[in-house]
Amino acid sequence: MPSPIDRTLALLFVSTSPITSLEISRALQLTEGQVEQALELLETQLAESGPLQLLRLAGGYQLSTKAEYVNDVAALLQPERSKLSRSLMEVLAIIAYRQPITTAEIEEIRGASCDYGIRALAERRLIEEKGRRPTPGRPMLYGTTDEFLHQFKMDSLADLPAVAPALFALPVAAAAVRESAEH
Amino acid sequence: MPSPIDRTLALLFVSTSPITSLEISRALQLTEGQVEQALELLETQLAESGPLQLLRLAGGYQLSTKAEYVNDVAALLQPERSKLSRSLMEVLAIIAYRQPITTAEIEEIRGASCDYGIRALAERRLIEEKGRRPTPGRPMLYGTTDEFLHQFKMDSLADLPAVAPALFALPVAAAAVRESAEH
Amino acid sequence: MPPRLEMRDSPDVPHGVTALGVVAPPPLQISCPAFEGSLAMLFACVREHRVDLMEVALSPVCEAYLAYLVSLPETDLDEAAAALAALAYLLERKAWLLIPVPEPEPEPYEEPDLPHPGLDSDYHLAIDALQTWHAERADWFFRDGEAAVTAYELPYRLEHVSAADLAREFQRVLQRAKPQETPILSRPRRSIADELRRVADRLSPEPAPLWQVLGYAETKSDCVYGFLAVLELVRLGQARVHVAEDAVSVSAVLAPRAAVLAGGHA
């Protein structure tokens, strides 16, 4: 009988969008606790060796290649580079300056969908989930990672360049911002 | 620097159809020999442990889950199992062994009409048009596709079941199979 | 009944124009140890090297053809011509076979030997094997096609990107998100009637959240004026407030618009 780790890996392999531990537990007829444990072990195992990594995304799990293989993968798939860079940059900038932030808030600022950006940035380990906002719907909050600081050669988020303060206070929490506009 | 095995695995992971060692070697800037060696090691490594396997399919390499995980994966994806009817299989087998072949010839072998079979198989992308025979009426010639090889887990037409060497009339497969049948 | 009609009943060869638009020869039936079938079938088989013409005597066929021509007063000329052409081809081929030639006759297309009509047992074995493979193949699962590729359109090169670029990008996004506001020099006087009209415009018979009804409000005083307008509309019976567990929504009560505005002024 294959181990729960291997069985979980098989499911993650065939899923190209994030799957939850509940879905995994249903398919494998294991408890969610067993699946969570298997996922934890799998994450460590993958992190230690091999080109794959386990990502926790939008409340689910997904496999992807590690960031250091991006050039190999790009050489094979030859994806469009220029078109995406700008939108990824925008999403990353918004998250960096306004974290923790929900996808809905990012979309409000950008005026465009950011699902792809979130996924792509999480795959590069530049952003990660930071818990949930205690409001109706409990939306997921995103923030930058240590990898982000490392990539941009910063010690902490305090090193982010200052942006014009007038522009700094914007939509996120509508009430607070509108109040400040009155002053 | 990641090992060629890991880099190869990364490419196989992101490919959703078989890729050749040439494509891998180009993307990784390695020689085909190095890639072949990495593929061989990877195949052994995967066979020994884990839920994945390396397959030679339709002229390339591709990863899939091992057969013992079929129930787990099926429970998650709930795939529609499409079985080919016996009559479709007859038409497909005749085309596979006698390609390129015209509908008139298929009908002569089967002793029954094959219009429906041709259409159904072409819809499933198992067969395709391969040009016209330079005889009066210029009848359409049919042959099998890469998808056929993929669906029937073959690498090339030389892998066609050798149960019936007498059936081989096609130059590609004939030599190989007759050879293997002689041993 | 004339013999020709009987012959046309043969299932092998249809009469007249074929699906390919070629006129078929009459269904003259030939029967000998090497071949059994119509003239058209013999023609096709010889052409594709499936019948040894040396084994088929052609003189009875020629006689039958002549009999066919003679016996049928209403002979179709096209049909007769097609048969003549087929017969001529066969005679020429046979003549070539009878004359020893140093060079083999050039062939336009090499056709492999076909098995006997009907599926032989070899095919059944092959089909069984293929069916097994197909079933075994269904036990393997691969990465799904389209979704995977889009997930990898991400090679964003970070080596040339700095935190300053990030800041610039953020500023650009913010500028696009909200244009610069013109400063308000003095607080304008407001008419409650205007406010009522504005709120009434945003109301619909479907309950909408309060924030949506007050959507135009940009400042704290906007909110206060808007809220007062909602209260006034409720008092006038033009709006209804719905309180659910976690949200408050407001809907319009369908009534002539004039009444609302008149009420506002009153």
PDB file of N, CA, C and O in Angstrom, chain B residues 13-14 16 53 55 57 62-65 70 73 81 86 89-90 93-94 97-98 105 108-109 133 136 150-154 159 161 163-164 167 169, chain C residues 20 47 50 109 111-115 117-119 122-131 133-134 136-145 148 152:
ATOM      1  N   PHE B  13       7.957  17.890 -15.677  1.00  0.00           N
ATOM      2  CA  PHE B  13       6.822  18.258 -14.823  1.00  0.00           C
ATOM      3  C   PHE B  13       5.934  19.308 -15.496  1.00  0.00           C
ATOM      4  O   PHE B  13       4.714  19.237 -15.418  1.00  0.00           O
ATOM      5  N   VAL B  14       6.549  20.269 -16.153  1.00  0.00           N
ATOM      6  CA  VAL B  14       5.738  21.337 -16.748  1.00  0.00           C
ATOM      7  C   VAL B  14       5.195  20.980 -18.130  1.00  0.00           C
ATOM      8  O   VAL B  14       4.367  21.701 -18.666  1.00  0.00           O
ATOM      9  N   THR B  16       2.935  19.023 -20.732  1.00  0.00           N
ATOM     10  CA  THR B  16       1.671  18.296 -20.667  1.00  0.00           C
ATOM     11  C   THR B  16       1.517  17.347 -21.843  1.00  0.00           C
ATOM     12  O   THR B  16       0.481  16.731 -22.006  1.00  0.00           O
ATOM     13  N   GLN B  53       6.022   8.006 -12.615  1.00  0.00           N
ATOM     14  CA  GLN B  53       6.854   7.157 -13.470  1.00  0.00           C
ATOM     15  C   GLN B  53       7.182   7.915 -14.748  1.00  0.00           C
ATOM     16  O   GLN B  53       6.455   8.812 -15.151  1.00  0.00           O
ATOM     17  N   LEU B  55       7.624   7.728 -18.719  1.00  0.00           N
ATOM     18  CA  LEU B  55       7.155   6.886 -19.819  1.00  0.00           C
ATOM     19  C   LEU B  55       7.770   7.344 -21.125  1.00  0.00           C
ATOM     20  O   LEU B  55       8.011   8.533 -21.323  1.00  0.00           O
ATOM     21  N   LEU B  57       6.526   7.665 -24.644  1.00  0.00           N
ATOM     22  CA  LEU B  57       5.209   7.642 -25.268  1.00  0.00           C
ATOM     23  C   LEU B  57       5.207   8.508 -26.515  1.00  0.00           C
ATOM     24  O   LEU B  57       5.695   9.638 -26.472  1.00  0.00           O
ATOM     25  N   GLN B  62       7.336  11.440 -20.999  1.00  0.00           N
ATOM     26  CA  GLN B  62       6.302  12.125 -20.245  1.00  0.00           C
ATOM     27  C   GLN B  62       6.165  11.475 -18.877  1.00  0.00           C
ATOM     28  O   GLN B  62       6.383  10.273 -18.716  1.00  0.00           O
ATOM     29  N   LEU B  63       5.805  12.293 -17.883  1.00  0.00           N
ATOM     30  CA  LEU B  63       5.566  11.778 -16.542  1.00  0.00           C
ATOM     31  C   LEU B  63       4.104  11.407 -16.391  1.00  0.00           C
ATOM     32  O   LEU B  63       3.231  12.061 -16.952  1.00  0.00           O
ATOM     33  N   SER B  64       3.843  10.366 -15.620  1.00  0.00           N
ATOM     34  CA  SER B  64       2.462  10.073 -15.246  1.00  0.00           C
ATOM     35  C   SER B  64       2.476   9.458 -13.858  1.00  0.00           C
ATOM     36  O   SER B  64       3.537   9.106 -13.340  1.00  0.00           O
ATOM     37  N   THR B  65       1.301   9.348 -13.269  1.00  0.00           N
ATOM     38  CA  THR B  65       1.217   8.640 -12.001  1.00  0.00           C
ATOM     39  C   THR B  65       1.305   7.140 -12.279  1.00  0.00           C
ATOM     40  O   THR B  65       0.953   6.685 -13.368  1.00  0.00           O
ATOM     41  N   VAL B  70      -4.333   4.639  -9.426  1.00  0.00           N
ATOM     42  CA  VAL B  70      -5.480   4.922 -10.285  1.00  0.00           C
ATOM     43  C   VAL B  70      -6.741   5.238  -9.473  1.00  0.00           C
ATOM     44  O   VAL B  70      -7.479   6.176  -9.801  1.00  0.00           O
ATOM     45  N   VAL B  73      -6.494   8.803  -7.776  1.00  0.00           N
ATOM     46  CA  VAL B  73      -6.622   9.903  -8.734  1.00  0.00           C
ATOM     47  C   VAL B  73      -8.033   9.944  -9.323  1.00  0.00           C
ATOM     48  O   VAL B  73      -8.625  11.011  -9.466  1.00  0.00           O
ATOM     49  N   ARG B  81     -14.539   7.576 -18.272  1.00  0.00           N
ATOM     50  CA  ARG B  81     -13.825   6.497 -18.956  1.00  0.00           C
ATOM     51  C   ARG B  81     -14.523   6.212 -20.271  1.00  0.00           C
ATOM     52  O   ARG B  81     -15.657   5.768 -20.283  1.00  0.00           O
ATOM     53  N   ARG B  86     -16.180  -2.411 -29.965  1.00  0.00           N
ATOM     54  CA  ARG B  86     -15.463  -3.428 -30.737  1.00  0.00           C
ATOM     55  C   ARG B  86     -15.361  -3.022 -32.214  1.00  0.00           C
ATOM     56  O   ARG B  86     -14.328  -3.199 -32.845  1.00  0.00           O
ATOM     57  N   MET B  89     -12.793  -0.470 -32.637  1.00  0.00           N
ATOM     58  CA  MET B  89     -11.482  -1.092 -32.469  1.00  0.00           C
ATOM     59  C   MET B  89     -11.063  -1.828 -33.732  1.00  0.00           C
ATOM     60  O   MET B  89      -9.892  -1.829 -34.100  1.00  0.00           O
ATOM     61  N   GLU B  90     -12.043  -2.452 -34.400  1.00  0.00           N
ATOM     62  CA  GLU B  90     -11.727  -3.164 -35.647  1.00  0.00           C
ATOM     63  C   GLU B  90     -11.178  -2.205 -36.687  1.00  0.00           C
ATOM     64  O   GLU B  90     -10.126  -2.442 -37.270  1.00  0.00           O
ATOM     65  N   ALA B  93      -7.776  -0.946 -35.671  1.00  0.00           N
ATOM     66  CA  ALA B  93      -6.715  -1.951 -35.825  1.00  0.00           C
ATOM     67  C   ALA B  93      -6.322  -2.086 -37.291  1.00  0.00           C
ATOM     68  O   ALA B  93      -5.126  -2.144 -37.616  1.00  0.00           O
ATOM     69  N   ILE B  94      -7.314  -2.107 -38.161  1.00  0.00           N
ATOM     70  CA  ILE B  94      -7.004  -2.243 -39.595  1.00  0.00           C
ATOM     71  C   ILE B  94      -6.178  -1.045 -40.062  1.00  0.00           C
ATOM     72  O   ILE B  94      -5.166  -1.192 -40.738  1.00  0.00           O
ATOM     73  N   TYR B  97      -2.534  -1.202 -38.669  1.00  0.00           N
ATOM     74  CA  TYR B  97      -1.625  -2.181 -39.278  1.00  0.00           C
ATOM     75  C   TYR B  97      -1.427  -1.954 -40.769  1.00  0.00           C
ATOM     76  O   TYR B  97      -0.430  -2.378 -41.320  1.00  0.00           O
ATOM     77  N   ARG B  98      -2.400  -1.326 -41.425  1.00  0.00           N
ATOM     78  CA  ARG B  98      -2.306  -1.212 -42.879  1.00  0.00           C
ATOM     79  C   ARG B  98      -2.179   0.203 -43.371  1.00  0.00           C
ATOM     80  O   ARG B  98      -2.412   0.473 -44.542  1.00  0.00           O
ATOM     81  N   GLU B 105     -10.662   0.038 -48.902  1.00  0.00           N
ATOM     82  CA  GLU B 105      -9.838  -1.107 -48.500  1.00  0.00           C
ATOM     83  C   GLU B 105     -10.227  -1.606 -47.107  1.00  0.00           C
ATOM     84  O   GLU B 105     -10.263  -2.807 -46.849  1.00  0.00           O
ATOM     85  N   GLU B 108     -13.291  -3.535 -47.407  1.00  0.00           N
ATOM     86  CA  GLU B 108     -13.066  -4.835 -48.017  1.00  0.00           C
ATOM     87  C   GLU B 108     -12.547  -5.829 -46.970  1.00  0.00           C
ATOM     88  O   GLU B 108     -12.965  -6.973 -46.920  1.00  0.00           O
ATOM     89  N   ILE B 109     -11.648  -5.365 -46.106  1.00  0.00           N
ATOM     90  CA  ILE B 109     -11.102  -6.253 -45.072  1.00  0.00           C
ATOM     91  C   ILE B 109     -12.184  -6.624 -44.061  1.00  0.00           C
ATOM     92  O   ILE B 109     -12.325  -7.770 -43.665  1.00  0.00           O
ATOM     93  N   ARG B 133      -4.396   8.739 -52.391  1.00  0.00           N
ATOM     94  CA  ARG B 133      -3.710   7.746 -53.204  1.00  0.00           C
ATOM     95  C   ARG B 133      -3.770   8.184 -54.666  1.00  0.00           C
ATOM     96  O   ARG B 133      -4.828   8.586 -55.148  1.00  0.00           O
ATOM     97  N   PRO B 136      -7.231   6.393 -59.734  1.00  0.00           N
ATOM     98  CA  PRO B 136      -8.485   7.061 -60.134  1.00  0.00           C
ATOM     99  C   PRO B 136      -9.381   7.302 -58.926  1.00  0.00           C
ATOM    100  O   PRO B 136      -9.498   6.441 -58.056  1.00  0.00           O
ATOM    101  N   HIS B 150      -0.270   7.574 -27.961  1.00  0.00           N
ATOM    102  CA  HIS B 150      -0.366   7.973 -26.561  1.00  0.00           C
ATOM    103  C   HIS B 150      -1.465   7.184 -25.860  1.00  0.00           C
ATOM    104  O   HIS B 150      -1.267   6.661 -24.761  1.00  0.00           O
ATOM    105  N   GLN B 151      -2.624   7.098 -26.503  1.00  0.00           N
ATOM    106  CA  GLN B 151      -3.763   6.429 -25.885  1.00  0.00           C
ATOM    107  C   GLN B 151      -3.535   4.926 -25.718  1.00  0.00           C
ATOM    108  O   GLN B 151      -4.125   4.310 -24.843  1.00  0.00           O
ATOM    109  N   PHE B 152      -2.697   4.357 -26.595  1.00  0.00           N
ATOM    110  CA  PHE B 152      -2.468   2.921 -26.514  1.00  0.00           C
ATOM    111  C   PHE B 152      -1.069   2.631 -25.991  1.00  0.00           C
ATOM    112  O   PHE B 152      -0.502   1.588 -26.255  1.00  0.00           O
ATOM    113  N   LYS B 153      -0.526   3.582 -25.257  1.00  0.00           N
ATOM    114  CA  LYS B 153       0.776   3.523 -24.594  1.00  0.00           C
ATOM    115  C   LYS B 153       1.882   2.935 -25.459  1.00  0.00           C
ATOM    116  O   LYS B 153       2.592   2.045 -25.040  1.00  0.00           O
ATOM    117  N   MET B 154       1.995   3.465 -26.675  1.00  0.00           N
ATOM    118  CA  MET B 154       3.079   3.042 -27.553  1.00  0.00           C
ATOM    119  C   MET B 154       4.016   4.205 -27.810  1.00  0.00           C
ATOM    120  O   MET B 154       3.608   5.362 -27.775  1.00  0.00           O
ATOM    121  N   ASP B 159       5.782  -0.585 -32.015  1.00  0.00           N
ATOM    122  CA  ASP B 159       5.307  -1.225 -30.778  1.00  0.00           C
ATOM    123  C   ASP B 159       3.962  -1.918 -30.947  1.00  0.00           C
ATOM    124  O   ASP B 159       3.441  -2.488 -29.996  1.00  0.00           O
ATOM    125  N   PRO B 161       1.128  -4.499 -31.283  1.00  0.00           N
ATOM    126  CA  PRO B 161       1.194  -5.864 -30.769  1.00  0.00           C
ATOM    127  C   PRO B 161       1.740  -6.821 -31.821  1.00  0.00           C
ATOM    128  O   PRO B 161       1.260  -6.840 -32.951  1.00  0.00           O
ATOM    129  N   VAL B 163       1.408  -9.843 -31.922  1.00  0.00           N
ATOM    130  CA  VAL B 163       0.661 -11.097 -31.926  1.00  0.00           C
ATOM    131  C   VAL B 163       0.431 -11.598 -33.340  1.00  0.00           C
ATOM    132  O   VAL B 163       0.266 -12.782 -33.558  1.00  0.00           O
ATOM    133  N   ALA B 164       0.409 -10.685 -34.291  1.00  0.00           N
ATOM    134  CA  ALA B 164       0.038 -11.083 -35.641  1.00  0.00           C
ATOM    135  C   ALA B 164       1.023 -10.525 -36.649  1.00  0.00           C
ATOM    136  O   ALA B 164       0.717  -9.580 -37.349  1.00  0.00           O
ATOM    137  N   LEU B 167       0.086  -9.515 -40.217  1.00  0.00           N
ATOM    138  CA  LEU B 167      -0.699  -8.331 -40.525  1.00  0.00           C
ATOM    139  C   LEU B 167       0.163  -7.168 -40.980  1.00  0.00           C
ATOM    140  O   LEU B 167      -0.323  -6.237 -41.593  1.00  0.00           O
ATOM    141  N   ALA B 169       2.093  -4.772 -42.858  1.00  0.00           N
ATOM    142  CA  ALA B 169       2.368  -4.496 -44.253  1.00  0.00           C
ATOM    143  C   ALA B 169       3.088  -3.167 -44.341  1.00  0.00           C
ATOM    144  O   ALA B 169       3.650  -2.826 -45.348  1.00  0.00           O
TER     145      ALA B 169
ATOM    146  N   LEU C  20     -17.919   8.129 -57.074  1.00  0.00           N
ATOM    147  CA  LEU C  20     -16.777   8.928 -57.522  1.00  0.00           C
ATOM    148  C   LEU C  20     -17.079   9.674 -58.820  1.00  0.00           C
ATOM    149  O   LEU C  20     -16.215  10.351 -59.358  1.00  0.00           O
ATOM    150  N   ARG C  47      -5.877  -4.496 -61.235  1.00  0.00           N
ATOM    151  CA  ARG C  47      -5.168  -3.227 -61.130  1.00  0.00           C
ATOM    152  C   ARG C  47      -4.344  -3.165 -59.850  1.00  0.00           C
ATOM    153  O   ARG C  47      -3.247  -2.606 -59.819  1.00  0.00           O
ATOM    154  N   ARG C  50      -4.246  -8.052 -56.986  1.00  0.00           N
ATOM    155  CA  ARG C  50      -4.797  -8.995 -56.014  1.00  0.00           C
ATOM    156  C   ARG C  50      -5.283 -10.285 -56.687  1.00  0.00           C
ATOM    157  O   ARG C  50      -5.697 -11.201 -56.005  1.00  0.00           O
ATOM    158  N   TYR C 109       2.062   2.401 -58.156  1.00  0.00           N
ATOM    159  CA  TYR C 109       1.879   2.347 -56.708  1.00  0.00           C
ATOM    160  C   TYR C 109       2.060   0.918 -56.215  1.00  0.00           C
ATOM    161  O   TYR C 109       1.520  -0.015 -56.791  1.00  0.00           O
ATOM    162  N   GLU C 111       1.279  -1.844 -53.822  1.00  0.00           N
ATOM    163  CA  GLU C 111       0.222  -2.181 -52.860  1.00  0.00           C
ATOM    164  C   GLU C 111       0.569  -3.474 -52.137  1.00  0.00           C
ATOM    165  O   GLU C 111       0.900  -4.480 -52.757  1.00  0.00           O
ATOM    166  N   PRO C 112       0.528  -3.476 -50.815  1.00  0.00           N
ATOM    167  CA  PRO C 112       0.831  -4.715 -50.091  1.00  0.00           C
ATOM    168  C   PRO C 112      -0.281  -5.736 -50.291  1.00  0.00           C
ATOM    169  O   PRO C 112      -1.397  -5.384 -50.658  1.00  0.00           O
ATOM    170  N   ASP C 113       0.049  -6.995 -50.032  1.00  0.00           N
ATOM    171  CA  ASP C 113      -0.961  -8.057 -50.139  1.00  0.00           C
ATOM    172  C   ASP C 113      -2.034  -7.827 -49.094  1.00  0.00           C
ATOM    173  O   ASP C 113      -1.739  -7.617 -47.929  1.00  0.00           O
ATOM    174  N   LEU C 114      -3.255  -7.858 -49.520  1.00  0.00           N
ATOM    175  CA  LEU C 114      -4.355  -7.717 -48.562  1.00  0.00           C
ATOM    176  C   LEU C 114      -4.790  -9.090 -48.102  1.00  0.00           C
ATOM    177  O   LEU C 114      -4.727 -10.045 -48.867  1.00  0.00           O
ATOM    178  N   PRO C 115      -5.213  -9.214 -46.885  1.00  0.00           N
ATOM    179  CA  PRO C 115      -5.694 -10.529 -46.436  1.00  0.00           C
ATOM    180  C   PRO C 115      -7.029 -10.843 -47.076  1.00  0.00           C
ATOM    181  O   PRO C 115      -7.634 -10.008 -47.739  1.00  0.00           O
ATOM    182  N   PRO C 117     -10.946 -11.346 -47.595  1.00  0.00           N
ATOM    183  CA  PRO C 117     -12.053 -10.539 -47.060  1.00  0.00           C
ATOM    184  C   PRO C 117     -12.548 -11.103 -45.736  1.00  0.00           C
ATOM    185  O   PRO C 117     -12.503 -12.291 -45.485  1.00  0.00           O
ATOM    186  N   GLY C 118     -12.999 -10.213 -44.881  1.00  0.00           N
ATOM    187  CA  GLY C 118     -13.442 -10.627 -43.553  1.00  0.00           C
ATOM    188  C   GLY C 118     -12.255 -10.577 -42.611  1.00  0.00           C
ATOM    189  O   GLY C 118     -11.108 -10.751 -43.015  1.00  0.00           O
ATOM    190  N   LEU C 119     -12.512 -10.270 -41.348  1.00  0.00           N
ATOM    191  CA  LEU C 119     -11.423 -10.151 -40.394  1.00  0.00           C
ATOM    192  C   LEU C 119     -10.939 -11.533 -39.988  1.00  0.00           C
ATOM    193  O   LEU C 119     -11.712 -12.352 -39.528  1.00  0.00           O
ATOM    194  N   ASP C 122      -6.032 -13.185 -36.760  1.00  0.00           N
ATOM    195  CA  ASP C 122      -4.883 -12.359 -36.386  1.00  0.00           C
ATOM    196  C   ASP C 122      -5.341 -10.980 -35.934  1.00  0.00           C
ATOM    197  O   ASP C 122      -4.835 -10.427 -34.962  1.00  0.00           O
ATOM    198  N   TYR C 123      -6.316 -10.419 -36.670  1.00  0.00           N
ATOM    199  CA  TYR C 123      -6.817  -9.097 -36.306  1.00  0.00           C
ATOM    200  C   TYR C 123      -7.462  -9.126 -34.936  1.00  0.00           C
ATOM    201  O   TYR C 123      -7.308  -8.219 -34.135  1.00  0.00           O
ATOM    202  N   HIS C 124      -8.183 -10.191 -34.671  1.00  0.00           N
ATOM    203  CA  HIS C 124      -8.850 -10.265 -33.367  1.00  0.00           C
ATOM    204  C   HIS C 124      -7.833 -10.292 -32.241  1.00  0.00           C
ATOM    205  O   HIS C 124      -8.012  -9.651 -31.210  1.00  0.00           O
ATOM    206  N   LEU C 125      -6.732 -11.001 -32.465  1.00  0.00           N
ATOM    207  CA  LEU C 125      -5.675 -11.029 -31.441  1.00  0.00           C
ATOM    208  C   LEU C 125      -5.102  -9.633 -31.244  1.00  0.00           C
ATOM    209  O   LEU C 125      -4.891  -9.176 -30.118  1.00  0.00           O
ATOM    210  N   ALA C 126      -4.864  -8.969 -32.385  1.00  0.00           N
ATOM    211  CA  ALA C 126      -4.286  -7.622 -32.311  1.00  0.00           C
ATOM    212  C   ALA C 126      -5.244  -6.670 -31.605  1.00  0.00           C
ATOM    213  O   ALA C 126      -4.833  -5.854 -30.761  1.00  0.00           O
ATOM    214  N   ILE C 127      -6.533  -6.791 -31.928  1.00  0.00           N
ATOM    215  CA  ILE C 127      -7.527  -5.913 -31.303  1.00  0.00           C
ATOM    216  C   ILE C 127      -7.578  -6.159 -29.799  1.00  0.00           C
ATOM    217  O   ILE C 127      -7.609  -5.233 -29.002  1.00  0.00           O
ATOM    218  N   ASP C 128      -7.529  -7.442 -29.416  1.00  0.00           N
ATOM    219  CA  ASP C 128      -7.543  -7.762 -27.985  1.00  0.00           C
ATOM    220  C   ASP C 128      -6.347  -7.120 -27.283  1.00  0.00           C
ATOM    221  O   ASP C 128      -6.476  -6.538 -26.205  1.00  0.00           O
ATOM    222  N   ALA C 129      -5.191  -7.231 -27.921  1.00  0.00           N
ATOM    223  CA  ALA C 129      -3.979  -6.668 -27.313  1.00  0.00           C
ATOM    224  C   ALA C 129      -4.114  -5.151 -27.184  1.00  0.00           C
ATOM    225  O   ALA C 129      -3.800  -4.567 -26.129  1.00  0.00           O
ATOM    226  N   LEU C 130      -4.616  -4.512 -28.250  1.00  0.00           N
ATOM    227  CA  LEU C 130      -4.767  -3.050 -28.215  1.00  0.00           C
ATOM    228  C   LEU C 130      -5.769  -2.654 -27.135  1.00  0.00           C
ATOM    229  O   LEU C 130      -5.572  -1.657 -26.429  1.00  0.00           O
ATOM    230  N   GLN C 131      -6.830  -3.439 -27.017  1.00  0.00           N
ATOM    231  CA  GLN C 131      -7.849  -3.114 -26.021  1.00  0.00           C
ATOM    232  C   GLN C 131      -7.265  -3.203 -24.608  1.00  0.00           C
ATOM    233  O   GLN C 131      -7.546  -2.363 -23.760  1.00  0.00           O
ATOM    234  N   TRP C 133      -4.139  -2.749 -23.792  1.00  0.00           N
ATOM    235  CA  TRP C 133      -3.244  -1.598 -23.619  1.00  0.00           C
ATOM    236  C   TRP C 133      -4.046  -0.340 -23.316  1.00  0.00           C
ATOM    237  O   TRP C 133      -3.651   0.484 -22.501  1.00  0.00           O
ATOM    238  N   HIS C 134      -5.145  -0.207 -24.032  1.00  0.00           N
ATOM    239  CA  HIS C 134      -5.964   0.997 -23.829  1.00  0.00           C
ATOM    240  C   HIS C 134      -6.491   1.045 -22.403  1.00  0.00           C
ATOM    241  O   HIS C 134      -6.489   2.084 -21.756  1.00  0.00           O
ATOM    242  N   GLU C 136      -5.134  -0.440 -19.795  1.00  0.00           N
ATOM    243  CA  GLU C 136      -4.003  -0.205 -18.883  1.00  0.00           C
ATOM    244  C   GLU C 136      -3.585   1.260 -18.895  1.00  0.00           C
ATOM    245  O   GLU C 136      -3.241   1.837 -17.868  1.00  0.00           O
ATOM    246  N   ARG C 137      -3.641   1.836 -20.072  1.00  0.00           N
ATOM    247  CA  ARG C 137      -3.252   3.231 -20.219  1.00  0.00           C
ATOM    248  C   ARG C 137      -4.181   4.139 -19.399  1.00  0.00           C
ATOM    249  O   ARG C 137      -3.778   5.189 -18.910  1.00  0.00           O
ATOM    250  N   ALA C 138      -5.444   3.722 -19.232  1.00  0.00           N
ATOM    251  CA  ALA C 138      -6.398   4.526 -18.475  1.00  0.00           C
ATOM    252  C   ALA C 138      -6.026   4.597 -16.999  1.00  0.00           C
ATOM    253  O   ALA C 138      -6.558   5.413 -16.254  1.00  0.00           O
ATOM    254  N   ASP C 139      -5.092   3.756 -16.559  1.00  0.00           N
ATOM    255  CA  ASP C 139      -4.659   3.792 -15.166  1.00  0.00           C
ATOM    256  C   ASP C 139      -3.594   4.862 -14.924  1.00  0.00           C
ATOM    257  O   ASP C 139      -3.173   5.079 -13.797  1.00  0.00           O
ATOM    258  N   TRP C 140      -3.111   5.466 -15.963  1.00  0.00           N
ATOM    259  CA  TRP C 140      -2.093   6.502 -15.802  1.00  0.00           C
ATOM    260  C   TRP C 140      -2.744   7.862 -15.911  1.00  0.00           C
ATOM    261  O   TRP C 140      -3.637   8.076 -16.722  1.00  0.00           O
ATOM    262  N   PHE C 141      -2.245   8.774 -15.124  1.00  0.00           N
ATOM    263  CA  PHE C 141      -2.751  10.145 -15.219  1.00  0.00           C
ATOM    264  C   PHE C 141      -1.602  11.100 -15.466  1.00  0.00           C
ATOM    265  O   PHE C 141      -0.535  10.965 -14.883  1.00  0.00           O
ATOM    266  N   PHE C 142      -1.884  12.060 -16.310  1.00  0.00           N
ATOM    267  CA  PHE C 142      -0.852  13.011 -16.699  1.00  0.00           C
ATOM    268  C   PHE C 142      -1.226  14.388 -16.192  1.00  0.00           C
ATOM    269  O   PHE C 142      -2.350  14.613 -15.755  1.00  0.00           O
ATOM    270  N   ARG C 143      -0.303  15.310 -16.295  1.00  0.00           N
ATOM    271  CA  ARG C 143      -0.614  16.686 -15.946  1.00  0.00           C
ATOM    272  C   ARG C 143      -1.597  17.205 -16.979  1.00  0.00           C
ATOM    273  O   ARG C 143      -1.465  16.928 -18.157  1.00  0.00           O
ATOM    274  N   ASP C 144      -2.570  17.955 -16.522  1.00  0.00           N
ATOM    275  CA  ASP C 144      -3.639  18.410 -17.400  1.00  0.00           C
ATOM    276  C   ASP C 144      -3.129  19.471 -18.363  1.00  0.00           C
ATOM    277  O   ASP C 144      -2.338  20.328 -17.979  1.00  0.00           O
ATOM    278  N   GLY C 145      -3.609  19.390 -19.586  1.00  0.00           N
ATOM    279  CA  GLY C 145      -3.147  20.242 -20.683  1.00  0.00           C
ATOM    280  C   GLY C 145      -3.086  21.727 -20.465  1.00  0.00           C
ATOM    281  O   GLY C 145      -2.063  22.240 -20.039  1.00  0.00           O
ATOM    282  N   ALA C 148      -1.896  23.921 -17.077  1.00  0.00           N
ATOM    283  CA  ALA C 148      -0.507  23.895 -16.644  1.00  0.00           C
ATOM    284  C   ALA C 148       0.334  24.937 -17.362  1.00  0.00           C
ATOM    285  O   ALA C 148       1.184  25.582 -16.752  1.00  0.00           O
ATOM    286  N   TYR C 152       2.747  28.608 -16.062  1.00  0.00           N
ATOM    287  CA  TYR C 152       4.184  28.759 -16.159  1.00  0.00           C
ATOM    288  C   TYR C 152       4.632  29.921 -17.036  1.00  0.00           C
ATOM    289  O   TYR C 152       5.766  29.997 -17.424  1.00  0.00           O
TER     290      TYR C 152
END
